[in-house]
Amino acid sequence: MFNDLTSAASYIATRRSCRPRDMIAPGPDPAALRDIVANALRTPDHGKLAPWRAVHVKSSQRPLLSEKLQTAYLAEKTDAGRLELEAMDMFARHAPELLVILHSPRESSKIPAWEQELSTGAFCMNILHAAHVHEFVGGWITGWPAYSDAVRDFFGAAPERIAAFMYLGSPAKPPEERPRPRLDDILSEWDGG
């Protein structure tokens, strides 16, 4: 894809996250979705543990996901109002494609849990990069559903945790640039101290 360093730098500089509610069809077809996840497998993974996995929620399953999210939300927040339940419904229905990324820690005497969590985050970021290569946009969302054990149990079981609801599609409008940290606030030189 990249003929020179300028092309690669331009690619990185143009990747943007997109709000799932601002995504429209088309999304990745099954072959592109498989390729996106296959490319994400090239994630740093100390010990070759693959402490992550992706669950595709098909568009035909979104009404069921909406129902399950609302039921789980009401079980935890019995006084939830209409707007909160509508938010759960929309959460389930955003964007053409949805991947639920699970952090799946592995027992290891050598690889710390923290390194496995970092690998899961890198896997998520690689999905966003791979989607961009395929000329789609992505949005990495968490929120209440990501921290609910009941919701996690729709896709896996403890000790797994939901790392991301990864929405993929096409932008309804060009994604907006957001403020970025100042480079000099992030990059420093070690003084030997």
Coordinates of C-alpha atoms in Angstrom, one line a residue:
M1 CA 0.0 0.0 0.0
F2 CA 2.7 2.4 0.9
N3 CA 5.3 3.3 -1.7
D4 CA 7.3 5.5 0.6
L5 CA 7.5 6.9 4.1
T6 CA 5.4 9.9 3.1
S7 CA 2.5 7.7 2.2
A8 CA 2.7 5.8 5.5
A9 CA 2.9 9.0 7.5
S10 CA -0.1 10.5 5.6
Y11 CA -2.1 7.3 6.3
I12 CA -1.4 7.6 10.1
A13 CA -2.2 11.3 10.0
T14 CA -5.5 10.8 8.3
R15 CA -6.9 8.1 10.6
R16 CA -9.8 9.4 12.6
S17 CA -12.3 7.8 14.9
C18 CA -15.9 8.4 14.0
R19 CA -19.0 8.5 16.2
P20 CA -21.0 5.3 15.7
R21 CA -24.2 7.3 15.4
D22 CA -22.6 9.2 12.4
M23 CA -21.8 5.9 10.5
I24 CA -23.8 4.8 7.5
A25 CA -23.7 1.9 5.1
P26 CA -21.8 0.4 3.6
G27 CA -19.8 -1.3 6.3
P28 CA -17.2 -4.0 5.7
D29 CA -18.7 -7.1 3.9
P30 CA -17.9 -10.5 5.5
A31 CA -14.6 -10.9 3.6
A32 CA -13.4 -7.3 4.5
L33 CA -14.4 -7.9 8.1
R34 CA -12.4 -11.1 8.3
D35 CA -9.4 -9.3 6.7
I36 CA -9.7 -6.4 9.2
V37 CA -9.6 -8.9 12.1
A38 CA -6.9 -11.0 10.4
N39 CA -4.7 -7.9 10.1
A40 CA -5.4 -6.9 13.7
L41 CA -3.8 -10.2 14.7
R42 CA -0.4 -8.6 14.0
T43 CA -0.6 -7.2 17.5
P44 CA 2.3 -7.1 20.0
D45 CA 1.7 -10.2 22.1
H46 CA 4.4 -11.2 24.5
G47 CA 4.3 -14.9 25.0
K48 CA 2.0 -15.5 22.1
L49 CA -1.0 -15.7 24.4
A50 CA -3.6 -14.0 22.2
P51 CA -5.4 -12.5 25.2
W52 CA -8.2 -11.1 23.1
R53 CA -11.0 -12.1 20.8
A54 CA -13.7 -10.5 18.6
V55 CA -17.4 -11.4 18.4
H56 CA -19.3 -10.1 15.4
V57 CA -22.8 -9.0 16.1
K58 CA -24.7 -9.3 12.7
S59 CA -27.2 -6.6 11.8
S60 CA -29.9 -9.2 12.0
Q61 CA -29.0 -9.7 15.7
R62 CA -29.1 -6.0 16.7
P63 CA -32.8 -6.1 17.8
L64 CA -32.0 -9.0 20.1
L65 CA -28.9 -7.2 21.4
S66 CA -31.1 -4.1 22.1
E67 CA -33.6 -6.2 24.0
K68 CA -30.9 -7.9 26.1
L69 CA -29.1 -4.6 26.8
Q70 CA -32.3 -3.0 28.0
T71 CA -33.2 -6.0 30.2
A72 CA -29.7 -6.0 31.7
Y73 CA -29.8 -2.2 32.3
L74 CA -33.3 -2.4 34.0
A75 CA -32.1 -5.3 36.2
E76 CA -29.3 -3.0 37.5
K77 CA -31.1 0.3 37.3
T78 CA -34.7 -0.5 38.2
D79 CA -35.7 3.2 38.1
A80 CA -34.3 3.7 34.5
G81 CA -36.4 6.1 32.4
R82 CA -37.4 6.0 28.8
L83 CA -34.4 8.1 27.6
E84 CA -31.9 5.7 29.2
L85 CA -33.6 2.7 27.6
E86 CA -33.6 4.5 24.2
A87 CA -29.9 5.1 24.7
M88 CA -29.4 1.3 25.2
D89 CA -31.5 0.6 22.1
M90 CA -29.4 3.0 20.0
F91 CA -26.2 1.6 21.4
A92 CA -27.2 -1.8 20.0
R93 CA -28.1 -0.4 16.6
H94 CA -25.4 2.1 15.7
A95 CA -23.3 1.6 12.5
P96 CA -23.5 -1.1 9.9
E97 CA -21.1 -3.5 11.7
L98 CA -20.3 -4.2 15.3
L99 CA -17.5 -6.2 16.8
V100 CA -17.4 -6.8 20.6
I101 CA -13.8 -7.1 21.6
L102 CA -13.1 -9.2 24.7
H103 CA -10.0 -9.2 26.8
S104 CA -9.4 -12.9 27.5
P105 CA -6.6 -13.1 30.0
R106 CA -4.5 -16.3 29.9
E107 CA -2.9 -18.0 32.8
S108 CA 0.8 -17.4 32.6
S109 CA 3.6 -17.5 35.1
K110 CA 5.8 -15.3 32.8
I111 CA 3.5 -12.7 31.2
P112 CA 2.0 -10.2 33.6
A113 CA -1.7 -9.4 33.4
W114 CA -0.9 -5.7 32.6
E115 CA 1.0 -6.8 29.4
Q116 CA -2.0 -8.9 28.3
E117 CA -4.2 -5.8 28.8
L118 CA -1.9 -3.7 26.8
S119 CA -1.9 -6.3 24.0
T120 CA -5.7 -6.2 24.0
G121 CA -5.6 -2.4 23.6
A122 CA -3.2 -2.8 20.7
F123 CA -5.5 -5.4 19.1
C124 CA -8.3 -2.8 19.3
M125 CA -6.2 -0.1 17.7
N126 CA -5.1 -2.5 15.0
I127 CA -8.7 -3.1 14.1
L128 CA -9.2 0.7 13.7
H129 CA -6.1 0.9 11.5
A130 CA -7.1 -2.1 9.4
A131 CA -10.6 -0.6 8.9
H132 CA -9.0 2.6 7.8
V133 CA -6.9 0.7 5.2
H134 CA -10.2 -0.7 3.9
E135 CA -11.5 2.9 3.7
F136 CA -14.0 2.5 6.5
V137 CA -14.2 4.4 9.8
G138 CA -14.3 2.9 13.2
G139 CA -15.4 4.0 16.7
W140 CA -14.2 2.3 19.9
I141 CA -16.9 2.7 22.5
T142 CA -17.2 1.4 26.1
G143 CA -19.7 3.0 28.5
W144 CA -22.0 1.1 30.9
P145 CA -22.4 -2.0 28.7
A146 CA -18.6 -2.6 28.7
Y147 CA -18.5 -2.7 32.5
S148 CA -21.6 -4.8 33.0
D149 CA -21.0 -8.5 33.9
A150 CA -24.5 -9.3 32.6
V151 CA -23.6 -7.8 29.2
R152 CA -20.2 -9.5 29.2
D153 CA -22.0 -12.8 29.7
F154 CA -23.9 -12.3 26.4
F155 CA -20.5 -12.8 24.7
G156 CA -18.2 -14.7 27.1
A157 CA -17.6 -15.3 30.8
A158 CA -15.4 -14.3 33.6
P159 CA -12.5 -13.6 33.8
E160 CA -13.1 -12.1 30.3
R161 CA -14.0 -8.4 30.2
I162 CA -15.4 -6.3 27.3
A163 CA -12.6 -4.1 26.0
A164 CA -14.5 -2.4 23.2
F165 CA -17.7 -2.2 21.3
M166 CA -16.0 -1.6 17.9
Y167 CA -18.4 0.0 15.4
L168 CA -17.4 0.0 11.7
G169 CA -19.0 1.7 8.7
S170 CA -18.8 4.6 6.3
P171 CA -18.8 8.2 7.5
A172 CA -22.1 10.2 6.9
K173 CA -19.8 13.2 6.8
P174 CA -16.0 13.6 7.0
P175 CA -14.9 12.9 10.6
E176 CA -13.9 16.0 12.5
E177 CA -10.4 16.5 13.7
R178 CA -10.2 16.7 17.5
P179 CA -7.8 18.6 19.6
R180 CA -4.6 16.6 20.1
P181 CA -2.0 17.0 22.9
R182 CA 0.9 19.3 22.2
L183 CA 3.9 17.2 21.1
D184 CA 6.2 18.9 23.6
D185 CA 3.8 18.1 26.4
I186 CA 4.1 14.4 25.5
L187 CA 7.7 13.9 24.2
S188 CA 10.7 14.7 26.4
E189 CA 14.3 13.9 26.5
W190 CA 15.6 11.8 29.4
D191 CA 18.0 13.7 31.5
G192 CA 19.8 10.7 33.0
G193 CA 18.1 11.3 36.4

